[in-house]
PDB file of C-alpha atoms in Angstrom:
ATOM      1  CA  UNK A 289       2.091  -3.583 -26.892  1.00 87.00           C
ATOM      2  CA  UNK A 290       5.080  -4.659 -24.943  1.00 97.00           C
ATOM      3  CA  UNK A 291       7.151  -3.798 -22.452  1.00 98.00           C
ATOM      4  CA  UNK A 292       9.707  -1.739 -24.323  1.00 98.00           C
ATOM      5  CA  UNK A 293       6.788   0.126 -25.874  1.00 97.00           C
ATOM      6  CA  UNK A 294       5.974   0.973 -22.603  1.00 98.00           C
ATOM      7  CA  UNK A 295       9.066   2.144 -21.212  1.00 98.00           C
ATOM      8  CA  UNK A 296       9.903   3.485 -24.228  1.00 98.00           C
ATOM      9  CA  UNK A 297       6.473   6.115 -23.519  1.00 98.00           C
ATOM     10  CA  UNK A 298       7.458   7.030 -20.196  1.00 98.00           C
ATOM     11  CA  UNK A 299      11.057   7.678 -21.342  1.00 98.00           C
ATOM     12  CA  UNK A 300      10.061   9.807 -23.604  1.00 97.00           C
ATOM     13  CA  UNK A 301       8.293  12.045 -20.850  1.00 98.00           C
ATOM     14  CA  UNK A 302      11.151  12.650 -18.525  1.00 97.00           C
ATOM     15  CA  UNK A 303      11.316  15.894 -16.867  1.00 97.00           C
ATOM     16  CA  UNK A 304      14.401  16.902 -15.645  1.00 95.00           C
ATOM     17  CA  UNK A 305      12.781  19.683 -13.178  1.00 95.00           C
ATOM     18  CA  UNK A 306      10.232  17.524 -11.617  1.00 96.00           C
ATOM     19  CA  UNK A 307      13.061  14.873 -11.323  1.00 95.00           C
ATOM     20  CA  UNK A 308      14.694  16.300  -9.090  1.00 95.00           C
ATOM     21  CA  UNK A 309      11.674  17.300  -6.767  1.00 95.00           C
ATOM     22  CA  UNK A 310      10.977  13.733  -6.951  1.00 96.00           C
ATOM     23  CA  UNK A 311      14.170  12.373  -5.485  1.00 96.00           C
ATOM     24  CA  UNK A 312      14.017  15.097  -2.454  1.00 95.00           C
ATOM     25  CA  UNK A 313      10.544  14.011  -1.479  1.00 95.00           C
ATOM     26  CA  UNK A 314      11.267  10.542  -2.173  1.00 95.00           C
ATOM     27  CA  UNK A 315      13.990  10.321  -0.069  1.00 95.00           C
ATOM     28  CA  UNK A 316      16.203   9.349  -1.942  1.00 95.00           C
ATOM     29  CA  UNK A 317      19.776  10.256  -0.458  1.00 93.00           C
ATOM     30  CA  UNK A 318      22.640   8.681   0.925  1.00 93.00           C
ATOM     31  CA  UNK A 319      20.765   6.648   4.051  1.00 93.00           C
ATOM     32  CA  UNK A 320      17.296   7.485   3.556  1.00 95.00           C
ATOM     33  CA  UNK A 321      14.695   5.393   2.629  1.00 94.00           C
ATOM     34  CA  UNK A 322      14.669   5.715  -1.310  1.00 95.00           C
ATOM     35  CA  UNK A 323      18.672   5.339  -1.365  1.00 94.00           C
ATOM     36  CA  UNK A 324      19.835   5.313  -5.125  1.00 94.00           C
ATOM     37  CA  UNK A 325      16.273   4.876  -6.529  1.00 97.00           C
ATOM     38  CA  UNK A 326      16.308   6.428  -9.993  1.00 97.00           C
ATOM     39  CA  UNK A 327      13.405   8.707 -11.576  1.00 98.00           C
ATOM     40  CA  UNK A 328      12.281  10.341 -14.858  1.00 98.00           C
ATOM     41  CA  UNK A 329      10.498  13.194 -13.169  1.00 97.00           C
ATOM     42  CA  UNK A 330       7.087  11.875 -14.253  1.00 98.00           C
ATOM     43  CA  UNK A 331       3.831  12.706 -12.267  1.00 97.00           C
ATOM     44  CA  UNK A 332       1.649   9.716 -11.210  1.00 97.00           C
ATOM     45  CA  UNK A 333      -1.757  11.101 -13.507  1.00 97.00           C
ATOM     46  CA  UNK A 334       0.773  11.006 -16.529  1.00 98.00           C
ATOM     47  CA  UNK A 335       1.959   7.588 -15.052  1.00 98.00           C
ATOM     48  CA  UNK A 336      -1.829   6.078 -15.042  1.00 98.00           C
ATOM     49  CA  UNK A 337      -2.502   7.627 -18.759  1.00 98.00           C
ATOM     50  CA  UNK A 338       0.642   5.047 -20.158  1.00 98.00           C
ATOM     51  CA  UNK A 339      -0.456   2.560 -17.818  1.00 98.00           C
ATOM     52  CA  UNK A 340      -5.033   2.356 -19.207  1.00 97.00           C
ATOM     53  CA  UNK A 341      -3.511   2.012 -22.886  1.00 96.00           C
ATOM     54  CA  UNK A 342      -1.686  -1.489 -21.822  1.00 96.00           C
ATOM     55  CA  UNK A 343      -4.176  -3.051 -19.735  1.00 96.00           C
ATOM     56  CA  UNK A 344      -4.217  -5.772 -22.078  1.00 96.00           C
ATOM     57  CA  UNK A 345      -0.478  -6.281 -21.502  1.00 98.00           C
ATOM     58  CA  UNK A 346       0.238 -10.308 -21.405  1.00 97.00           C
ATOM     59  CA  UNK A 347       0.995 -11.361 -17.586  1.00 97.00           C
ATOM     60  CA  UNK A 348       4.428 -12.205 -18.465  1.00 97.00           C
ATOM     61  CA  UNK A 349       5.871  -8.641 -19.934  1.00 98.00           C
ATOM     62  CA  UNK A 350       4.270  -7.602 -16.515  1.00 98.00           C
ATOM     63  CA  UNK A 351       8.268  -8.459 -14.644  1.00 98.00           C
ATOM     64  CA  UNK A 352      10.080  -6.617 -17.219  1.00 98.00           C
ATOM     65  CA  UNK A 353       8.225  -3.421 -16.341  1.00 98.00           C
ATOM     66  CA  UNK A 354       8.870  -4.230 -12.127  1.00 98.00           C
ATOM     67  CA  UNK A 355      12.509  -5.067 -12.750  1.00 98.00           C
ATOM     68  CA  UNK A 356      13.260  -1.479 -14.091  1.00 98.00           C
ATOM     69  CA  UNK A 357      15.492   0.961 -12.162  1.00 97.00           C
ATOM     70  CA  UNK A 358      12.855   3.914 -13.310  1.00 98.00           C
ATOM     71  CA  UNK A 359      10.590   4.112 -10.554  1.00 98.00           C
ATOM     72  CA  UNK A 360       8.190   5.467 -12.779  1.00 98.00           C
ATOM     73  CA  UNK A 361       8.297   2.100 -15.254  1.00 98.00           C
ATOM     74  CA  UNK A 362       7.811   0.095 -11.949  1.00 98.00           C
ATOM     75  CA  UNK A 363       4.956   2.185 -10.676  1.00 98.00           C
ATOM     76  CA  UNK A 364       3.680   1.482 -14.412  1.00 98.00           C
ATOM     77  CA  UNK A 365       3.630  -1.848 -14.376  1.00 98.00           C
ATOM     78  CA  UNK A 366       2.579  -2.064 -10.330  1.00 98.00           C
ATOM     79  CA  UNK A 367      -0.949   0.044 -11.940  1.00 98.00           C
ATOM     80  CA  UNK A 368      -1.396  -2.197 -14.837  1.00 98.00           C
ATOM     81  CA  UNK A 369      -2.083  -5.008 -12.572  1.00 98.00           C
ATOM     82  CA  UNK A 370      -4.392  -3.113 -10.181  1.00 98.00           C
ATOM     83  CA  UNK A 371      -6.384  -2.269 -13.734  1.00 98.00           C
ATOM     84  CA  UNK A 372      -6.746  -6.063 -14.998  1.00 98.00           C
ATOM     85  CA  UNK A 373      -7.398  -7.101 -11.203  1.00 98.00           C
ATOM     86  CA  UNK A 374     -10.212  -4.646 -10.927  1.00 97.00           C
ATOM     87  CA  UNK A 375     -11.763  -6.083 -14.054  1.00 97.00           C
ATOM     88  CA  UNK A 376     -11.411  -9.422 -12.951  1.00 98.00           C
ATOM     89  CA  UNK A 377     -13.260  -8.624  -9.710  1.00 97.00           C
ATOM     90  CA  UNK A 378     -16.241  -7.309 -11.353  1.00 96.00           C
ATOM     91  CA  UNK A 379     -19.564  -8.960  -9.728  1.00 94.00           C
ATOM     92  CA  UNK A 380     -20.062 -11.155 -12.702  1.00 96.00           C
ATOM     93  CA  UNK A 381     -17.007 -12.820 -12.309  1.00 96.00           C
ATOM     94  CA  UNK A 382     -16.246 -13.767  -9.132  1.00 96.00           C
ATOM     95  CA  UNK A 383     -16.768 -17.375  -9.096  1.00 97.00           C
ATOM     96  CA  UNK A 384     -15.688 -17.720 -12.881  1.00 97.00           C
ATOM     97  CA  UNK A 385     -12.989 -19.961 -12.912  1.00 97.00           C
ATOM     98  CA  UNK A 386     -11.440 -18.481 -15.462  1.00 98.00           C
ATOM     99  CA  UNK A 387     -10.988 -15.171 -13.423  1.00 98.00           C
ATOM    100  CA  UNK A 388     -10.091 -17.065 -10.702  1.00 98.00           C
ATOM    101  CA  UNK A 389      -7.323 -18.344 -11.914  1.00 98.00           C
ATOM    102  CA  UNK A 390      -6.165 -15.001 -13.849  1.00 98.00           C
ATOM    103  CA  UNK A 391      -6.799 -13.396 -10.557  1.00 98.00           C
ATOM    104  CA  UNK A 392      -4.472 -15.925  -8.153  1.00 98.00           C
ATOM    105  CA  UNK A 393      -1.357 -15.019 -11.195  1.00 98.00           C
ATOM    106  CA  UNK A 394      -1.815 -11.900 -10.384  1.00 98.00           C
ATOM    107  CA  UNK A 395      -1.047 -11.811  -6.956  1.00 98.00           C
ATOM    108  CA  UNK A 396       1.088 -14.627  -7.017  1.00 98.00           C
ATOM    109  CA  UNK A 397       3.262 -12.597  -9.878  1.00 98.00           C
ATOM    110  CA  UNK A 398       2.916  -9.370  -7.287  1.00 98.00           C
ATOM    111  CA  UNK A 399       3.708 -11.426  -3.991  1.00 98.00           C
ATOM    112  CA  UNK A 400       7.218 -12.629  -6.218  1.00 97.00           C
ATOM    113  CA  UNK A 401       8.208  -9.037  -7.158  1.00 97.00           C
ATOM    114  CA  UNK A 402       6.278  -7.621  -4.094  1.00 97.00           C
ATOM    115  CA  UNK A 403      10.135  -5.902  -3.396  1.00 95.00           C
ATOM    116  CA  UNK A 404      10.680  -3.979  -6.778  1.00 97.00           C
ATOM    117  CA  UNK A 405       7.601  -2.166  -4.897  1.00 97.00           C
ATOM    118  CA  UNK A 406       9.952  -0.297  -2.977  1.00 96.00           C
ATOM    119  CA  UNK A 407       8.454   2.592  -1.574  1.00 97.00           C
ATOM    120  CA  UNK A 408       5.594   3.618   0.272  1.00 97.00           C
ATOM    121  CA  UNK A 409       3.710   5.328  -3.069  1.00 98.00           C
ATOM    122  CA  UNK A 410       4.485   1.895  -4.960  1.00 98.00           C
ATOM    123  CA  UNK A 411       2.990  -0.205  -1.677  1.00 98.00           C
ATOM    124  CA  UNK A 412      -0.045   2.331  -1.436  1.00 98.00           C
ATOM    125  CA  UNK A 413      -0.900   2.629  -5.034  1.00 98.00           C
ATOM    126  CA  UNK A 414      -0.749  -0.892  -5.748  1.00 98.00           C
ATOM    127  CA  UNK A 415      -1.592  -3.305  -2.686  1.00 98.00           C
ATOM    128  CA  UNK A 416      -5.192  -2.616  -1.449  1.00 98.00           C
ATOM    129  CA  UNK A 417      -6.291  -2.990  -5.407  1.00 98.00           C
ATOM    130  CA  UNK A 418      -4.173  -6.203  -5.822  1.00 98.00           C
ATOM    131  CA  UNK A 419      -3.831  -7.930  -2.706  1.00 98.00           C
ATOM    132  CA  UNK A 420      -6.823  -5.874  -0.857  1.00 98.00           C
ATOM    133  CA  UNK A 421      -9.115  -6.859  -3.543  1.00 98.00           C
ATOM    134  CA  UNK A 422      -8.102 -10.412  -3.583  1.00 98.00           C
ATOM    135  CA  UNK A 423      -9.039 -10.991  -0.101  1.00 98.00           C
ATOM    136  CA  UNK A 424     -12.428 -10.332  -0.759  1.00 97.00           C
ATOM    137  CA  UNK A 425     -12.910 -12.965  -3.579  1.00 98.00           C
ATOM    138  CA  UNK A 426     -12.383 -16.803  -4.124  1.00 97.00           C
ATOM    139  CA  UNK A 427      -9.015 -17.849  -4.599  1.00 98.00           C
ATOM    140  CA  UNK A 428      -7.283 -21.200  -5.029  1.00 97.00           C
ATOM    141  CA  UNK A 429      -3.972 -20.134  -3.931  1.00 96.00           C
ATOM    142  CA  UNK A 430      -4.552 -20.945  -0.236  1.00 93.00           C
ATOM    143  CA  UNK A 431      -4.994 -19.492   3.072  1.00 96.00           C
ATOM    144  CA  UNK A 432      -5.258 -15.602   2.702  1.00 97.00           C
ATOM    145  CA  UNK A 433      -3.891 -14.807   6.083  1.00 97.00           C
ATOM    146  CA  UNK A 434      -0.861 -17.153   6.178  1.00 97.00           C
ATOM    147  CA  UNK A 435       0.280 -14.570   2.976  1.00 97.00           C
ATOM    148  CA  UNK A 436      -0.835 -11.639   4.815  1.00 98.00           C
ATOM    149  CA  UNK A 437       1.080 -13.328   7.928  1.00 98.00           C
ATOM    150  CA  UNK A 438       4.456 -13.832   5.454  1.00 97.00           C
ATOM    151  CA  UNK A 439       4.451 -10.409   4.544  1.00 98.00           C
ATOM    152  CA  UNK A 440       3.641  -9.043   8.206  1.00 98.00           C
ATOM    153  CA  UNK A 441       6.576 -11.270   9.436  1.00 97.00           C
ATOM    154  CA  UNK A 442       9.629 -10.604   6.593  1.00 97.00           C
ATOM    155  CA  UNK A 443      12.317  -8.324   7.422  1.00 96.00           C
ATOM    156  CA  UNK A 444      11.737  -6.480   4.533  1.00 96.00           C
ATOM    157  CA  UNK A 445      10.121  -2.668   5.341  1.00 97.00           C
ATOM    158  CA  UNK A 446       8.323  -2.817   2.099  1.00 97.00           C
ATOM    159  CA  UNK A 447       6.593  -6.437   2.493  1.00 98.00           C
ATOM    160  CA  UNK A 448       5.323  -5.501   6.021  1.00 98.00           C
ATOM    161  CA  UNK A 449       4.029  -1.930   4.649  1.00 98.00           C
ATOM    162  CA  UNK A 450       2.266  -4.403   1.702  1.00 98.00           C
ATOM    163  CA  UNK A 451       0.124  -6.130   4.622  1.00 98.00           C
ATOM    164  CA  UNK A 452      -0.653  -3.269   6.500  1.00 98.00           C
ATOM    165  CA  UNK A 453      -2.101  -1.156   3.864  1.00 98.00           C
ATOM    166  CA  UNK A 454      -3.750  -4.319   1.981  1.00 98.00           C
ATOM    167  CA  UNK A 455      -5.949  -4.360   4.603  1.00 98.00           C
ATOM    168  CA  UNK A 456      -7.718  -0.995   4.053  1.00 97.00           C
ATOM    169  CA  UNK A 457      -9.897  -2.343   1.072  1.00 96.00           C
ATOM    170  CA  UNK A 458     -11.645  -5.336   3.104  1.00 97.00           C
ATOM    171  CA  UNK A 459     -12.213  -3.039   5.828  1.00 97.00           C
ATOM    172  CA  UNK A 460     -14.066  -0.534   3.588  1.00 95.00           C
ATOM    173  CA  UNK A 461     -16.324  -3.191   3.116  1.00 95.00           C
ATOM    174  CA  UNK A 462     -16.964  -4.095   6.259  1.00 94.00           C
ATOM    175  CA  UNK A 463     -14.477  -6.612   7.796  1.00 96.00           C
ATOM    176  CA  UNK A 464     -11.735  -5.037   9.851  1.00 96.00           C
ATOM    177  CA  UNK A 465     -10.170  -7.799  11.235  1.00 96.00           C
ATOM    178  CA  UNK A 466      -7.353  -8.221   9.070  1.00 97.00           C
ATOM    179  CA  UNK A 467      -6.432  -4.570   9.734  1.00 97.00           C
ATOM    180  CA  UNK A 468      -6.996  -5.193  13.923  1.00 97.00           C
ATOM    181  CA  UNK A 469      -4.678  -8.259  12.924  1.00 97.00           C
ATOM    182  CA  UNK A 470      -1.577  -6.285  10.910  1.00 98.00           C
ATOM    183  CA  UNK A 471      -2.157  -3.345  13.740  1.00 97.00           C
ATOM    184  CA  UNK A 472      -1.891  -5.646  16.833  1.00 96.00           C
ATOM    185  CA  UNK A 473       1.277  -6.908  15.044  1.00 96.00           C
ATOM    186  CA  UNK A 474       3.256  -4.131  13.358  1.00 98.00           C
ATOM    187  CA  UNK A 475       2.071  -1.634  15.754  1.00 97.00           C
ATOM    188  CA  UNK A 476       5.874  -1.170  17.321  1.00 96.00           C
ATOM    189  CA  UNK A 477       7.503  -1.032  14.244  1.00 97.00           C
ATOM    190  CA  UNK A 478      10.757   1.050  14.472  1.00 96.00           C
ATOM    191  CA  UNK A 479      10.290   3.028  11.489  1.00 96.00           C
ATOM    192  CA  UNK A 480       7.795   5.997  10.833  1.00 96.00           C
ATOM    193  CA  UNK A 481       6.263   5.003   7.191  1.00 97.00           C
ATOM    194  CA  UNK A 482       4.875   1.706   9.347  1.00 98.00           C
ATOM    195  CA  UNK A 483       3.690   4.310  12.133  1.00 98.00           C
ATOM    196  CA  UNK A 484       2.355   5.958   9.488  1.00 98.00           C
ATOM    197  CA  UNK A 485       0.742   2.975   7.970  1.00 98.00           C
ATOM    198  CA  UNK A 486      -0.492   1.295  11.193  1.00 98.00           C
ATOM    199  CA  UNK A 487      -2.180   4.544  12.254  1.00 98.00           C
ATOM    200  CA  UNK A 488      -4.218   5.132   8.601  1.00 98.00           C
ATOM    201  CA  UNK A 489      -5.502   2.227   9.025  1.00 98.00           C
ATOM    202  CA  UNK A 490      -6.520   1.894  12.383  1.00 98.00           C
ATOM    203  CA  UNK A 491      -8.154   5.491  11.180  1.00 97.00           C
ATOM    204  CA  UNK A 492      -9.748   3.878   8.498  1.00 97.00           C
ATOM    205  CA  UNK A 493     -11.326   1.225  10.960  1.00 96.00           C
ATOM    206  CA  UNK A 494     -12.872   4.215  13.459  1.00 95.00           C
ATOM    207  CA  UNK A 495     -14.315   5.938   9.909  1.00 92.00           C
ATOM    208  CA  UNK A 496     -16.324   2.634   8.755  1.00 88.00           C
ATOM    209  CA  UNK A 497     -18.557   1.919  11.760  1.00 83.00           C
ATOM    210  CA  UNK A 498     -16.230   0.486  13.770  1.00 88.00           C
ATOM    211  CA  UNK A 499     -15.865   3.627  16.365  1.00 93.00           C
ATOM    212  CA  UNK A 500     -16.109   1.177  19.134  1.00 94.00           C
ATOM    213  CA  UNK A 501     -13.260  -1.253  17.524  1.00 95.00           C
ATOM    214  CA  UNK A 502     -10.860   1.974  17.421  1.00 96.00           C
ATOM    215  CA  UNK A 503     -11.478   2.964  21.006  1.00 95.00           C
ATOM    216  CA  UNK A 504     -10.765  -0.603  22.483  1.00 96.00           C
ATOM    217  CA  UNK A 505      -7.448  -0.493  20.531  1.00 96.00           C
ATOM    218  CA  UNK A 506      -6.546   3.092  22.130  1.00 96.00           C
ATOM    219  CA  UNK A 507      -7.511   1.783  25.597  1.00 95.00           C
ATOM    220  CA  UNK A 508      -4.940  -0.957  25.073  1.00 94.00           C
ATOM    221  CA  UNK A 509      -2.320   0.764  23.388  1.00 94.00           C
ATOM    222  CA  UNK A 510      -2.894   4.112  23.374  1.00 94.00           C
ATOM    223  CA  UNK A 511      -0.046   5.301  26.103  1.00 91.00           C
ATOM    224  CA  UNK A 512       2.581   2.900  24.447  1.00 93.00           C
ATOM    225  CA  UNK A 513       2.074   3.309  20.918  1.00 95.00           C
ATOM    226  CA  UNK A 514       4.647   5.783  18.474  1.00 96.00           C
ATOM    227  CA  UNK A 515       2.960   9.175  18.628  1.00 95.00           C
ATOM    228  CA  UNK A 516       2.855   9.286  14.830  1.00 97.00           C
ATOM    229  CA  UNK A 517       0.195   6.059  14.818  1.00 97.00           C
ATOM    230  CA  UNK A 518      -1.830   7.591  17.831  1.00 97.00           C
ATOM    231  CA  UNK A 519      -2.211  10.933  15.760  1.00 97.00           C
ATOM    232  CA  UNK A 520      -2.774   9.268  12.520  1.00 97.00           C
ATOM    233  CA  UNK A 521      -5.644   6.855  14.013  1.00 97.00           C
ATOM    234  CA  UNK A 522      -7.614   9.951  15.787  1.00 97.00           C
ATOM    235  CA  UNK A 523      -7.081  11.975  13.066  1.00 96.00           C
ATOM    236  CA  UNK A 524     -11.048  12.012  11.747  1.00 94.00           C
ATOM    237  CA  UNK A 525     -12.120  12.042  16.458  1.00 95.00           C
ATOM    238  CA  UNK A 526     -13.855  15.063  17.906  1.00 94.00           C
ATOM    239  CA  UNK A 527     -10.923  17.201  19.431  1.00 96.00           C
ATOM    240  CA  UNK A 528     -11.927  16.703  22.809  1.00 95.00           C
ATOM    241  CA  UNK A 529     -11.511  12.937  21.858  1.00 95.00           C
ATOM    242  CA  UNK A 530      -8.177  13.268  20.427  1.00 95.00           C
ATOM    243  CA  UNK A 531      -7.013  15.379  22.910  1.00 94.00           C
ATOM    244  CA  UNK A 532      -8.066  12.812  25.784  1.00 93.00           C
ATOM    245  CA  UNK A 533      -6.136   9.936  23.564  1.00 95.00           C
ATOM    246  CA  UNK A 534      -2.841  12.821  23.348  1.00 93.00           C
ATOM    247  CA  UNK A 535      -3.207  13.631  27.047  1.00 91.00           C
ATOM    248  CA  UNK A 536      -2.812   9.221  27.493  1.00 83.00           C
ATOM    249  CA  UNK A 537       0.072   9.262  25.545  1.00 76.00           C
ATOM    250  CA  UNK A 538       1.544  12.567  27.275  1.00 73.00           C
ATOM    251  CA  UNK A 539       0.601  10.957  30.725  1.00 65.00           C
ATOM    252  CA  UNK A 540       2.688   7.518  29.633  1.00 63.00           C
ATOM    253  CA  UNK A 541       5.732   9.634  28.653  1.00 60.00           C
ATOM    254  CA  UNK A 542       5.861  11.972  31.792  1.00 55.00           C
ATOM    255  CA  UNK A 543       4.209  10.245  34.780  1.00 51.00           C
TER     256      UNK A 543
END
């Protein structure tokens, strides 16, 4: 299989209908976030179906796939690698070398395309299985937080988002301080899909055991942060909790 064979199977389910509900609710007009992205109308289960019969796709038909307008064909290829990165995490093979290196192409091949993953379904379908995943095994390509810390620190909206939501798989199992990290950091970005981001996964912090972790970052920032990240991070509180942490932000806005 290559990438033509590929494309050419996701071509040939374009759906003119749910195209166009896909460019309205991926924002995809004249100064919106999605500007001039192009789509075939296909749902993401129908997506993942093309994507499981070419997880034995060679590495380097992987950029022909991420270099397609069709968002669909990106998203595609963006799945295939969270499918052979899983695999390559198993147990078994953590300290193969082997895997190891197949594993550091991987996200070195993602980190040098990590833009053609330009929007927040491409970032959140895609990062925390690629780049989540490979902070939690051995790697040869260096220092895991100066990438995380190049992605937190580029201009690009997409990059930043990349970091942020990376950080949701180590903190499933147990170590949240990359997501405290990307939080403290990105926590006044100026546009709502990072709100939205930095909130989820402060949430996710408060839902694995880390309650107490959640709290000190609402006692800090609570009054000051966007509204959007407060109610995203006490979305899973008590109410009387999250109305305490509203009536802080409330407070801060009209002393």
């Amino acid at each position: 299989m290559t990438a033509k064979d590929i494309t050419d199977a996701l071509l040939a389910l374009e759906d003119e209908r749910q195209r166009e509900v896909l460019l309205r609710f991926f924002k995809t007009g004249k100064g919106e976030y999605g500007e001039g992205d192009k789509f075939l109308g296909i749902r993401v289960p129908e997506v993942r179906l093309v994507a499981k019969t070419a997880v034995e796709l060679p590495l380097e038909e992987v950029p022909t796939l991420l270099l397609s307008p069709w968002h669909e064909v990106r998203l595609c290829g963006l799945l295939i690698l969270t499918y052979q990165m899983e695999r390559l995490c198993r147990q078994r093979l953590l300290d193969d070398p082997k895997a190891i290196k197949e594993r550091d192409a991987i996200v070195a091949l993602y980190l040098q395309y990590a833009d053609r993953a330009n929007n927040w379904d491409l970032v959140d379908l895609s990062a925390p299985k690629i780049i989540g995943n490979w902070l939690l095994v051995p790697t040869r390509l260096g220092d895991k937080t100066q990438v995380l810390d190049l992605l937190a620190d580029s201009p690009v909206l997409w990059r930043q988002r990349i970091a942020m939501v990376s950080t949701w798989k180590t903190t499933q199992q147990g170590d949240p301080s990359y997501a405290l990290r990307y939080a403290e950091r990105l926590l006044h970005h100026p546009h709502d899909l990072m709100h939205k981001a930095v909130g989820w996964m402060l949430r996710e912090v408060g839902k694995r055991g880390n309650k107490d972790l959640l709290e000190t970052v609402l006692e800090q920032h609570a009054a000051t942060m966007p509204r959007t990240t407060l109610r995203y991070a006490i979305e899973q509180l008590p109410e009387n909790e999250r109305i305490y942490w509203m009536n802080k932000k409330n407070l801060q806005q009209n002393p």
